[in-house]
XYZ file of C-alpha atoms in Angstrom:
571
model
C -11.027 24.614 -35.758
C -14.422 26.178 -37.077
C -17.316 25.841 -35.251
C -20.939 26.286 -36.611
C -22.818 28.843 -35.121
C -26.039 28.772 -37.120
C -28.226 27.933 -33.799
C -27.054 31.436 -32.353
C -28.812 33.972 -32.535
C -27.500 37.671 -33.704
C -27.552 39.819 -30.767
C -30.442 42.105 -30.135
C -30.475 45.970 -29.396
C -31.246 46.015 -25.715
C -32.721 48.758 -23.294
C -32.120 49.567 -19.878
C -35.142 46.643 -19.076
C -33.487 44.019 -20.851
C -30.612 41.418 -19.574
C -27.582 41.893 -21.990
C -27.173 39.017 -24.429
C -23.161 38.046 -25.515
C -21.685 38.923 -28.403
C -20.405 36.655 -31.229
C -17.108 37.867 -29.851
C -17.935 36.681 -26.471
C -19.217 33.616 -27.662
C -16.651 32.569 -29.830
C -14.328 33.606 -26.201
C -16.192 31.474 -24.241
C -15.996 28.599 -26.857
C -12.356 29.137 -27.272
C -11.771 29.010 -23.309
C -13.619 25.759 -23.413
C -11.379 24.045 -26.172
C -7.836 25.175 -24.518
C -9.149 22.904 -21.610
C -11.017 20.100 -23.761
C -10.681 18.443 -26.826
C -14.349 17.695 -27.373
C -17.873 19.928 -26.271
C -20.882 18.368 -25.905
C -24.371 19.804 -25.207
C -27.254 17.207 -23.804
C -30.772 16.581 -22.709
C -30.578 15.527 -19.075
C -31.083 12.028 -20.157
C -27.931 11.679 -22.633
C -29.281 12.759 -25.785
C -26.318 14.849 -27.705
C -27.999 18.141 -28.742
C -24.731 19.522 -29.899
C -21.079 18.536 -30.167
C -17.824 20.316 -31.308
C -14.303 19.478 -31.508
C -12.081 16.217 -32.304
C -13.724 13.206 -33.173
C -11.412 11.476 -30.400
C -12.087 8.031 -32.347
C -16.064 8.543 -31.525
C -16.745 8.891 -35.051
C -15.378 8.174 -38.402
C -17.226 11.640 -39.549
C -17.269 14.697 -38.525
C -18.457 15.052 -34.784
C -21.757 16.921 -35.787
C -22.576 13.624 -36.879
C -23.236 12.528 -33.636
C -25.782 14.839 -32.530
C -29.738 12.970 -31.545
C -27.261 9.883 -30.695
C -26.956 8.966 -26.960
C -23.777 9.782 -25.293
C -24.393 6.114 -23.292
C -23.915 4.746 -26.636
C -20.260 5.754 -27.217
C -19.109 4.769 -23.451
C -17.742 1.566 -22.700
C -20.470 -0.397 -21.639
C -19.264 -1.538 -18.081
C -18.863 2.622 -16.962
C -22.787 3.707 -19.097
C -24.195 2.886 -15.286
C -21.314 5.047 -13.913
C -22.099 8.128 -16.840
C -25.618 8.222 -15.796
C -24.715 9.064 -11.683
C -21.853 11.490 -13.567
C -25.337 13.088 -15.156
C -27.269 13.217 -12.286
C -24.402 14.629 -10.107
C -24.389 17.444 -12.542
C -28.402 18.218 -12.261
C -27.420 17.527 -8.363
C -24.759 19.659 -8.011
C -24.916 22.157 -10.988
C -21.362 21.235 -11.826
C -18.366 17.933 -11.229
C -14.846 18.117 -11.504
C -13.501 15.757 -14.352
C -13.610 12.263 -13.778
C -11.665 9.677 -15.722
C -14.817 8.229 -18.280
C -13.662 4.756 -20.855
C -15.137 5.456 -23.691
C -15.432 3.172 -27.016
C -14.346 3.962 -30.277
C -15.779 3.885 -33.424
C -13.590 0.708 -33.991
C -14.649 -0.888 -30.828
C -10.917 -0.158 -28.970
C -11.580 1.418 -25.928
C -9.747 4.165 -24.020
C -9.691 6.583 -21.251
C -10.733 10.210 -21.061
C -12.011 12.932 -18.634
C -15.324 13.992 -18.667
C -16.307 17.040 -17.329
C -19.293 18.933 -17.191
C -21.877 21.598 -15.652
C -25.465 22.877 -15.820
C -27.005 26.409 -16.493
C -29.966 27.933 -15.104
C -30.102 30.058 -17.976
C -30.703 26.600 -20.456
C -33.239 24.200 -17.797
C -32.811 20.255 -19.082
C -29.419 20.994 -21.290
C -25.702 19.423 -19.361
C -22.563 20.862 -21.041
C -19.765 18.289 -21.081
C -15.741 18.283 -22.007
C -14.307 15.345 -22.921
C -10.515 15.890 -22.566
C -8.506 12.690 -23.774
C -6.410 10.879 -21.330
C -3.267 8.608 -21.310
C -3.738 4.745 -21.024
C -3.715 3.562 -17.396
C -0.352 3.892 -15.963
C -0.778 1.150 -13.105
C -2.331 -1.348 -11.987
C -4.536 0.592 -9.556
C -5.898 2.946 -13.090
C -6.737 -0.250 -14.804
C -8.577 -1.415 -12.214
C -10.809 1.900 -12.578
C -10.491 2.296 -16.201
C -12.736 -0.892 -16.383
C -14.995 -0.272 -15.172
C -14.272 -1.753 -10.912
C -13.493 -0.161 -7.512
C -10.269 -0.872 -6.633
C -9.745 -4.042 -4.147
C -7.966 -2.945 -0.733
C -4.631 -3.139 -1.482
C -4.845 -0.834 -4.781
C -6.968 1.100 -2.341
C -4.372 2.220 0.285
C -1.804 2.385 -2.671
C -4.060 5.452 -4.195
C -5.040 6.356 -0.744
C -1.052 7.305 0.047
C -1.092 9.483 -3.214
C -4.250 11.378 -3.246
C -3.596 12.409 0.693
C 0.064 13.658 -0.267
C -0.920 15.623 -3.509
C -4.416 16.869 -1.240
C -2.012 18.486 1.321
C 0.863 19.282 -1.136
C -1.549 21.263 -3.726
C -3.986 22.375 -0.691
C -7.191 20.413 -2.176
C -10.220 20.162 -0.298
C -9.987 16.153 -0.413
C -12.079 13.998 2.744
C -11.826 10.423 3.071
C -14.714 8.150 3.773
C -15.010 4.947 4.822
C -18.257 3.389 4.424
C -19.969 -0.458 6.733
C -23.205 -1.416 4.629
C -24.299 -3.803 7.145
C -25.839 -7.432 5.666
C -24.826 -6.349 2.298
C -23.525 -9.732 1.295
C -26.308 -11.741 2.522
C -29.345 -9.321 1.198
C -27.113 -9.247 -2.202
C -27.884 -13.387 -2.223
C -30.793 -13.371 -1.138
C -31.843 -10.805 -4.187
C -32.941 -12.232 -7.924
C -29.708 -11.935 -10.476
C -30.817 -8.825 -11.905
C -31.701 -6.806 -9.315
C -28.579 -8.209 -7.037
C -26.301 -6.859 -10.088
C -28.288 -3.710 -9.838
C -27.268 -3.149 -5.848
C -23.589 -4.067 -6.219
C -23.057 -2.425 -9.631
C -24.902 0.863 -8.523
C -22.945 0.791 -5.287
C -19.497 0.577 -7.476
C -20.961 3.280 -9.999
C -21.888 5.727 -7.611
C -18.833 5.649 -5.132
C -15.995 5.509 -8.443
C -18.819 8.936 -9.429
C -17.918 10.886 -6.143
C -14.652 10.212 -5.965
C -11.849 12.277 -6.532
C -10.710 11.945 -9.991
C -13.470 9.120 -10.627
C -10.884 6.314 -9.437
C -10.499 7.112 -5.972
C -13.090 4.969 -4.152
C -12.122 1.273 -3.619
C -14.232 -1.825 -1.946
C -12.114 -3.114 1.408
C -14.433 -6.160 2.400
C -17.661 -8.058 1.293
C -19.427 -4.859 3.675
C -17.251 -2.405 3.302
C -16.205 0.703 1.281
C -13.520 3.735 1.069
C -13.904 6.623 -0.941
C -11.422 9.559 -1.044
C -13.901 12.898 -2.162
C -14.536 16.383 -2.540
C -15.274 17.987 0.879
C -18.325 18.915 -0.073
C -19.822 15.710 0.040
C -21.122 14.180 3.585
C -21.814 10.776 5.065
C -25.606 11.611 5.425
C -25.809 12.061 1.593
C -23.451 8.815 0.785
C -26.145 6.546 3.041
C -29.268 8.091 1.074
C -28.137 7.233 -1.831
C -26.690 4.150 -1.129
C -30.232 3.285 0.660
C -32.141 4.253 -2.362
C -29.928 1.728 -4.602
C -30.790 -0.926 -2.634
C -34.868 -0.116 -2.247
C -34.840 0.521 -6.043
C -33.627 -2.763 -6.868
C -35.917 -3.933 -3.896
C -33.759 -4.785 -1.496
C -34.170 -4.741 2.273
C -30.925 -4.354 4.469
C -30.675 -6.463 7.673
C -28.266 -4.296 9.240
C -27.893 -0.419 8.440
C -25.594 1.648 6.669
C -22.808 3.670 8.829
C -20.208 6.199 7.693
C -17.115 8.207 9.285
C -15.166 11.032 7.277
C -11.629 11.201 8.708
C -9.875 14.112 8.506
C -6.740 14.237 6.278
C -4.984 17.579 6.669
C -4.077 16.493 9.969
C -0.932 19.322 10.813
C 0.660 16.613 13.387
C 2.350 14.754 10.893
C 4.075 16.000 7.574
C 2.037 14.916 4.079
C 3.231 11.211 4.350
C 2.869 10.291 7.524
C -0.616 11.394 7.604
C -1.344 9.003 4.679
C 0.342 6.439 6.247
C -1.879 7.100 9.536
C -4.835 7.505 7.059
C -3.874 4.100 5.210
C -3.168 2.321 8.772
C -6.561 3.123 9.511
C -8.002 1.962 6.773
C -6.580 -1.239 6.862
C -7.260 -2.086 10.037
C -10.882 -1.224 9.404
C -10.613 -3.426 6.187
C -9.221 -6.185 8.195
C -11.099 -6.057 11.481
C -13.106 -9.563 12.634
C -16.416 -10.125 14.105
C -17.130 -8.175 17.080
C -14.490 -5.388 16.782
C -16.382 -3.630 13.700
C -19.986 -3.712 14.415
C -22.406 -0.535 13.941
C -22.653 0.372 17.528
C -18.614 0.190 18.179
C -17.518 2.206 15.130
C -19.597 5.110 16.673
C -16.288 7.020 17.356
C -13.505 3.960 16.444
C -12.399 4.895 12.938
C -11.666 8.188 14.135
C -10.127 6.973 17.512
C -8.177 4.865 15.910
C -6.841 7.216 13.183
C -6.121 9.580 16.181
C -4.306 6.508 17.611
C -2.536 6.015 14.822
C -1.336 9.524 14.231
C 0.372 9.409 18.133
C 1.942 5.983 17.181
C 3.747 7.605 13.610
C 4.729 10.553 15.373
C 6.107 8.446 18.240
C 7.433 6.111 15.692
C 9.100 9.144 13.809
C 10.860 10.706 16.856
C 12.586 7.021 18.109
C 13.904 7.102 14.669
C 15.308 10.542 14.421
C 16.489 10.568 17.696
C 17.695 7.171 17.447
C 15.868 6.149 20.590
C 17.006 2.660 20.061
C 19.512 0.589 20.772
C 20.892 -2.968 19.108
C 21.714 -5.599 20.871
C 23.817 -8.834 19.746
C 23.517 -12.817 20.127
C 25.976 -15.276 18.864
C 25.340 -18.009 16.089
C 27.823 -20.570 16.924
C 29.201 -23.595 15.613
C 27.747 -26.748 17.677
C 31.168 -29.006 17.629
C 33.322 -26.487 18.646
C 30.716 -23.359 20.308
C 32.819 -20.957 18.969
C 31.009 -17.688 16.739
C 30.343 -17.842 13.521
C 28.506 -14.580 13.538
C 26.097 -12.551 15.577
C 22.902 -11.721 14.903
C 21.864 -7.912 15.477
C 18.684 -7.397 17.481
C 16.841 -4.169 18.159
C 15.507 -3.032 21.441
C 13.386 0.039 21.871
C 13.676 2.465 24.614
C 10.554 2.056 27.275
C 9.161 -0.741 24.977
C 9.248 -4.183 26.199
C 7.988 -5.933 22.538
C 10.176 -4.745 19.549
C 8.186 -7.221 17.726
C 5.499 -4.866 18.229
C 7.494 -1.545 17.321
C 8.807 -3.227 13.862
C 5.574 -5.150 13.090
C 4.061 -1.728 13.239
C 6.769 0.535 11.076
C 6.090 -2.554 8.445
C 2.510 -1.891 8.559
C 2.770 1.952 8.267
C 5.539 1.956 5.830
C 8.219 3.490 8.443
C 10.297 0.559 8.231
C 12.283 1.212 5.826
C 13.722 4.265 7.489
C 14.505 2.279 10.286
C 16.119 -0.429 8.731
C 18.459 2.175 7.177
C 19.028 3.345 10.455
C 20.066 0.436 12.144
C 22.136 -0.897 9.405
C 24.225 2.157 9.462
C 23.741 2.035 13.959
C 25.596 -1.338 13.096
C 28.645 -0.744 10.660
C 29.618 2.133 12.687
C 29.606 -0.299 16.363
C 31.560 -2.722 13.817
C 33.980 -0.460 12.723
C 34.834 0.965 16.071
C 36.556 -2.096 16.773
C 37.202 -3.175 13.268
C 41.278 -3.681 13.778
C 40.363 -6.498 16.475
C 41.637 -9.524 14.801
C 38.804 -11.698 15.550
C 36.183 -9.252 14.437
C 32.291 -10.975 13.922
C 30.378 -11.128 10.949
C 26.941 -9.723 11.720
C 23.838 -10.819 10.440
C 21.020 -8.016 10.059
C 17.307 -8.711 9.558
C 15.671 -6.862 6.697
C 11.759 -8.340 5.906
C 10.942 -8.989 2.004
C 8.470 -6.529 1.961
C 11.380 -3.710 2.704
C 13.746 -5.496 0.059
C 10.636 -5.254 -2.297
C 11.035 -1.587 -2.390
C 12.253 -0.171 -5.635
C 13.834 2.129 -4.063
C 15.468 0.185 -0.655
C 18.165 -1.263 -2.693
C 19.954 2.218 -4.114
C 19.327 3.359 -0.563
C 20.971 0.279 1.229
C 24.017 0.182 -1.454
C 24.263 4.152 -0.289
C 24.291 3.553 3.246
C 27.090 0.568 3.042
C 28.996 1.702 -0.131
C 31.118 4.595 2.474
C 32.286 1.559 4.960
C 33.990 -0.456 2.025
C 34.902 -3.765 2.764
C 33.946 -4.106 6.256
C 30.392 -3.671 4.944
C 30.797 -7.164 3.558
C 30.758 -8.497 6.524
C 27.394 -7.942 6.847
C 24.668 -10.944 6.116
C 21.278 -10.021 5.623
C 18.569 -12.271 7.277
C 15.509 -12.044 5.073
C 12.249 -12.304 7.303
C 8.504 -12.373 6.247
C 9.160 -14.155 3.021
C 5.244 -15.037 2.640
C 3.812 -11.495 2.337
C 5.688 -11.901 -0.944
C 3.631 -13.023 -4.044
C 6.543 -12.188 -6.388
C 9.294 -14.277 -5.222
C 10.854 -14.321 -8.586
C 11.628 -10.340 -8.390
C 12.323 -11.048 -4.777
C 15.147 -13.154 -6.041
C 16.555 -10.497 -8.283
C 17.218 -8.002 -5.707
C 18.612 -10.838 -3.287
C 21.442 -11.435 -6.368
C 22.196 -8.316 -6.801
C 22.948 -7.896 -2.976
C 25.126 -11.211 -3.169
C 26.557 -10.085 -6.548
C 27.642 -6.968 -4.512
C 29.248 -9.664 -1.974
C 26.719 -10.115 0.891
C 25.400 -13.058 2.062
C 21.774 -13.839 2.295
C 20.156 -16.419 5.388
C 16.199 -16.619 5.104
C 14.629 -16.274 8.590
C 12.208 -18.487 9.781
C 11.978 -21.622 7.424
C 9.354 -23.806 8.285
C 7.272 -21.505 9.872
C 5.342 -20.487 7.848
C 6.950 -17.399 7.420
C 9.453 -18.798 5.249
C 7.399 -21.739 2.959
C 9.195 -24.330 0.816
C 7.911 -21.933 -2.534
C 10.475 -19.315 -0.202
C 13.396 -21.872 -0.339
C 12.618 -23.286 -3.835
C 12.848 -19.663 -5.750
C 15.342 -17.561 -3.957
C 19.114 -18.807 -3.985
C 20.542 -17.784 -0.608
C 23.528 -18.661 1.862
C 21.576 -20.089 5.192
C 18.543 -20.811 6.070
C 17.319 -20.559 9.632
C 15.364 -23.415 10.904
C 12.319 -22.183 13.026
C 13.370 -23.117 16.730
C 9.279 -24.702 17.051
C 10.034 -27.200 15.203
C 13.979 -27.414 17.112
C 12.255 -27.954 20.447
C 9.627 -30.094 19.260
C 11.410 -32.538 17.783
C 12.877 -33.812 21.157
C 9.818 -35.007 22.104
C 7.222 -35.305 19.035
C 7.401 -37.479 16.521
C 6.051 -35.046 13.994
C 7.846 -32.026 14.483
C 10.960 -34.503 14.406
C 9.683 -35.522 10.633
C 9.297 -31.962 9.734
C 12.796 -30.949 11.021
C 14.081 -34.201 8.915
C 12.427 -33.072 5.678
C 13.177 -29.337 6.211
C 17.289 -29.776 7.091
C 17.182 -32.358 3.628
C 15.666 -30.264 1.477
C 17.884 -26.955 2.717
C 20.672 -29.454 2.039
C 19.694 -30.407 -1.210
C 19.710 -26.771 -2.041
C 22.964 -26.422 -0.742
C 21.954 -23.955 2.033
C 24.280 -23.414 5.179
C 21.828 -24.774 8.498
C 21.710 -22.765 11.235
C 18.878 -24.077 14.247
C 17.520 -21.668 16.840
C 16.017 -21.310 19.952
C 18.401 -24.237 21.361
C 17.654 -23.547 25.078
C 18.972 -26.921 26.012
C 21.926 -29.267 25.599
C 19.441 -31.893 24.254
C 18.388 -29.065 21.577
C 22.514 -29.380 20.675
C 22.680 -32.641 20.671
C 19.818 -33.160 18.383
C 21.154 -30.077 16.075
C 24.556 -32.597 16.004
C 22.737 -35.782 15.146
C 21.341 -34.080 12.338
C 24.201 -32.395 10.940
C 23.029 -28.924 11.201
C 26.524 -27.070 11.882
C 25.200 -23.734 13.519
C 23.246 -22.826 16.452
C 21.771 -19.698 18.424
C 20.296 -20.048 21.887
C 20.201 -19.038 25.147
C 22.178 -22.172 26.051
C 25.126 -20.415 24.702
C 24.254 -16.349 25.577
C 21.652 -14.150 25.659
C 21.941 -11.556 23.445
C 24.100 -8.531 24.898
C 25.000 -5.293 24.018
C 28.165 -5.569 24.910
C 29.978 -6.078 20.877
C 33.676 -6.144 22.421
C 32.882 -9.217 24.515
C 32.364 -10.983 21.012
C 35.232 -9.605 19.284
C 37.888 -10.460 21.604
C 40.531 -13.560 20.462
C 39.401 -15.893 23.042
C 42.317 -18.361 22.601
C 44.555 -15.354 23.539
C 42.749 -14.954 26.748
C 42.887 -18.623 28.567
C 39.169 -20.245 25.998
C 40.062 -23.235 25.131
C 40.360 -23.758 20.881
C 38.751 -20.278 20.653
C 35.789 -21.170 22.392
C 34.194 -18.295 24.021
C 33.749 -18.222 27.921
C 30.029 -17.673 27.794
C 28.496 -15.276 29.656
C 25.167 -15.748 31.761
């Protein structure tokens, strides 16, 4: 590639008084360092003006790229990320240099596409920036996309990204710092505001968090008041709110509340690189999340980082029970209401020293943990099956697994590992699918379902009815069972409306050919209402509470004085 060099000057015979100039050598070094790290160099004023520019015309220009010199850089960048540029320039008079950030610029044809711009200032050349433009690949995700036009990403994208940048931060030893940002009164300043200068507040909000951010598409909006930005270290909370306050008095704004910010540390050493993300993305969820009263100015004086700290105790208590298997399963019989004699058990997991496993597994699905665990215990429960797999009477067993594990691309290849070494007796397994609704793909829900029944297990959705499990559930993924909720089971006997719902919910489940099962019968007028309604199966504490004894389950009954193989219940 040639570059001109007419607008350098010949070096100059210097004395001992004089500062030494480069050579043309050194020059053409320093130009050549530049291009093995960009494919375009441009020179500026400190407002955008190109002064000079070198390199490949990256689809900027139809002509050569000289072409575009005493043209405004602004001009060539997609419109929705110009606002965005200009913070990118005054970071660079700020800060004398930036790391490159990912930039959409638009072609010469009007396409538009990603790149990395880059750039510094020299003392040496007051009012010129000197910029790289290295071309990028086309978004690879959802969460890019989001970024590449021009948008903070929402709070889901947000934790996604979070989870990476923490990992590679510790893996590669960057000097990363997360953020989290509570612009109190935001929303209702922003309507109270004229059109224009409301656009001006949120979009110079967006521009200037996606500017310091790591990688330009590491800062993401959580709630209507509040922001999360993962950064260079070098940048502090005080400086965030300053500039943040002078957005909003530009565009003349006044905020009702104030502006806050905590940094949370993530290189904590507890935890290894993912379970500090996970702590870190716990966090800021819960922040994202948090109502009213629990996330005002005054009580998020030390909570973000108390509750990150809290957080890191939980994983690491979290990871130990599951390494040291600290748990223990626990089994309760599904049983067939003419005859009360099982059908299958259901596996249930209890926790040692913690009285609310709901709690433990509602908080290993929120910090991404579960999925270990439900490895665990499915392997915890083939191996209690096949110690007494040459009983002749031996139980199916029914294991709960929520959607959002089975949603994992990688759960499925991990489950089929787990079960593939117990052969056949792994097929006795059934999987109860739980927490249907946090699904909004239930169509590629289904296709992992099918290729667990294709691979000859059975499938009983949890919960129908409750919510939990919504008609949308039952109507899109083919299954085995379905579990009625036991609300609606109890209700029934005495309200007329909960008796309607049960009605509607055991037709439908019919119509879809689905094997019933009702829970929570407590009483024999829960049974008799199951019977009257033809739903076959039952679980209950009318017929056992669930028990860790497993042999008790598997022994032939009608061998040992039951009558027609019912089991002798035990209290």
């Amino acid at each position: 590639m040639q570059l001109a060099h007419d607008s350098i000057r010949r070096p100059v015979p210097q004395t001992n008084a004089q500062v030494r100039r480069p050579s043309h050598r050194e020059r053409d070094r320093f130009v050549g360092f530049a291009f093995a790290a960009a494919d375009l160099l441009i020179e500026t004023d400190s407002r955008g003006t190109i002064l000079f520019c070198a390199g490949a015309r990256c689809r900027l220009t139809e002509g050569d790229v000289g072409g575009l010199v005493g043209t405004s850089l602004l001009d060539v960048v997609a419109p929705n990320d110009r606002k965005y540029v200009n913070v990118l320039f005054k970071r660079i008079q700020d800060k004398g240099r930036i790391k490159p950030a990912r930039v959409v610029f638009q072609g010469c044809d009007g396409n538009r596409f990603p790149a990395l711009l880059g750039g510094c200032r020299l003392d040496s050349c007051p009012g010129s920036l000197f910029l790289t433009v290295l071309l990028a690949s086309g978004p690879r995700n959802t969460n890019e996309a989001l970024a590449a036009a021009g948008q903070l990403l929402d709070g889901n994208a947000f934790s996604h990204i979070l989870e990476d940048r923490i990992i590679k931060a510790r893996e590669k030893g960057l000097d990363n710092a997360l953020t989290l940002l509570l612009i109190d009164g935001l929303q209702s300043m922003v309507e109270a505001l004229p059109e224009g200068a409301a656009g001006e507040v949120t979009q110079g909000i967006e521009a200037y968090l996606r500017a310091i951010s790591a990688n330009g598409d590491s800062a993401g909006q959580l709630a209507t008041d509040r922001y999360g930005v993962v950064h260079a270290s070098d940048i502090d909370g005080q400086e965030v709110q300053g500039h943040i306050t002078q957005i909003i008095q530009s565009a003349g704004g006044e905020l009702p509340g104030g502006i806050r910010t905590w940094s949370l540390d993530v290189s904590d050493e507890r935890l290894d690189p993912a379970d500090a993300a996970r702590a870190l993305v716990y966090t800021v969820q819960a922040f994202a999340s948090a109502q009213g009263g629990e996330f005002t100015i005054s009580s998020l004086e030390d909570g973000a980082k108390r509750m990150l700290s809290d957080a890191v105790d939980r994983i690491g208590r979290l990871r130990a029970t599951i390494e040291k298997r600290d748990f223990f399963v626990v089994f309760q019989p599904i049983v067939d209401v003419e005859t009360q004699a099982v059908h299958h058990l259901e596996a249930l997991t209890r926790v040692e020293g913690m009285p609310s496993p709901a709690d433990f597994i509602t908080f290993a699905e929120d910090v991404g943990l579960i999925y270990d665990f439900d490895l665990l215990l499915t392997q915890s429960v083939l191996d209690t099956m096949n110690a007494y797999r040459k009983e002749p009477t031996l139980p199916d067993v029914a294991i709960n697994l929520s959607a959002k594990t089975l949603m994992s691309p990688i759960f499925l290849r991990q489950f089929l590992a787990v079960t593939e070494p117990y052969g056949d007796l792994a097929r006795k397994l059934l999987i109860e699918v739980t927490e249907t609704v946090v699904v909004t793909d239930i169509a590629r829900l289904n296709e992992v379902l099918q290729k667990l029944r294709a691979a000859g297990f059975r499938i009983c959705l949890d919960d129908v009815g409750a919510g939990s499990t919504s008609f949308q559930s039952l109507y899109g993924i083919q299954a085995d069972f379905a579990k009625i909720d036991g609300h609606f089971v109890r209700g029934a006997v005495h309200n007329a409306r909960d008796m309607a719902m049960l009605r509607s919910m055991v037709d439908v489940c019919r119509q879809l050919g689905l094997g019933l099962i009702g829970e929570q019968v407590e009483g024999p007028e829960h049974a008799q209402l199951l019977t009257e309604l033809g739903v076959p199966l039952a679980q209950g504490y009318l017929y056992s509470r669930p028990s860790r004894d497993f042999a008790y389950f598997a022994k032939d009954w009608s061998k040992m004085g039951g009558k027609g193989g019912k089991i002798l219940w035990k209290s």
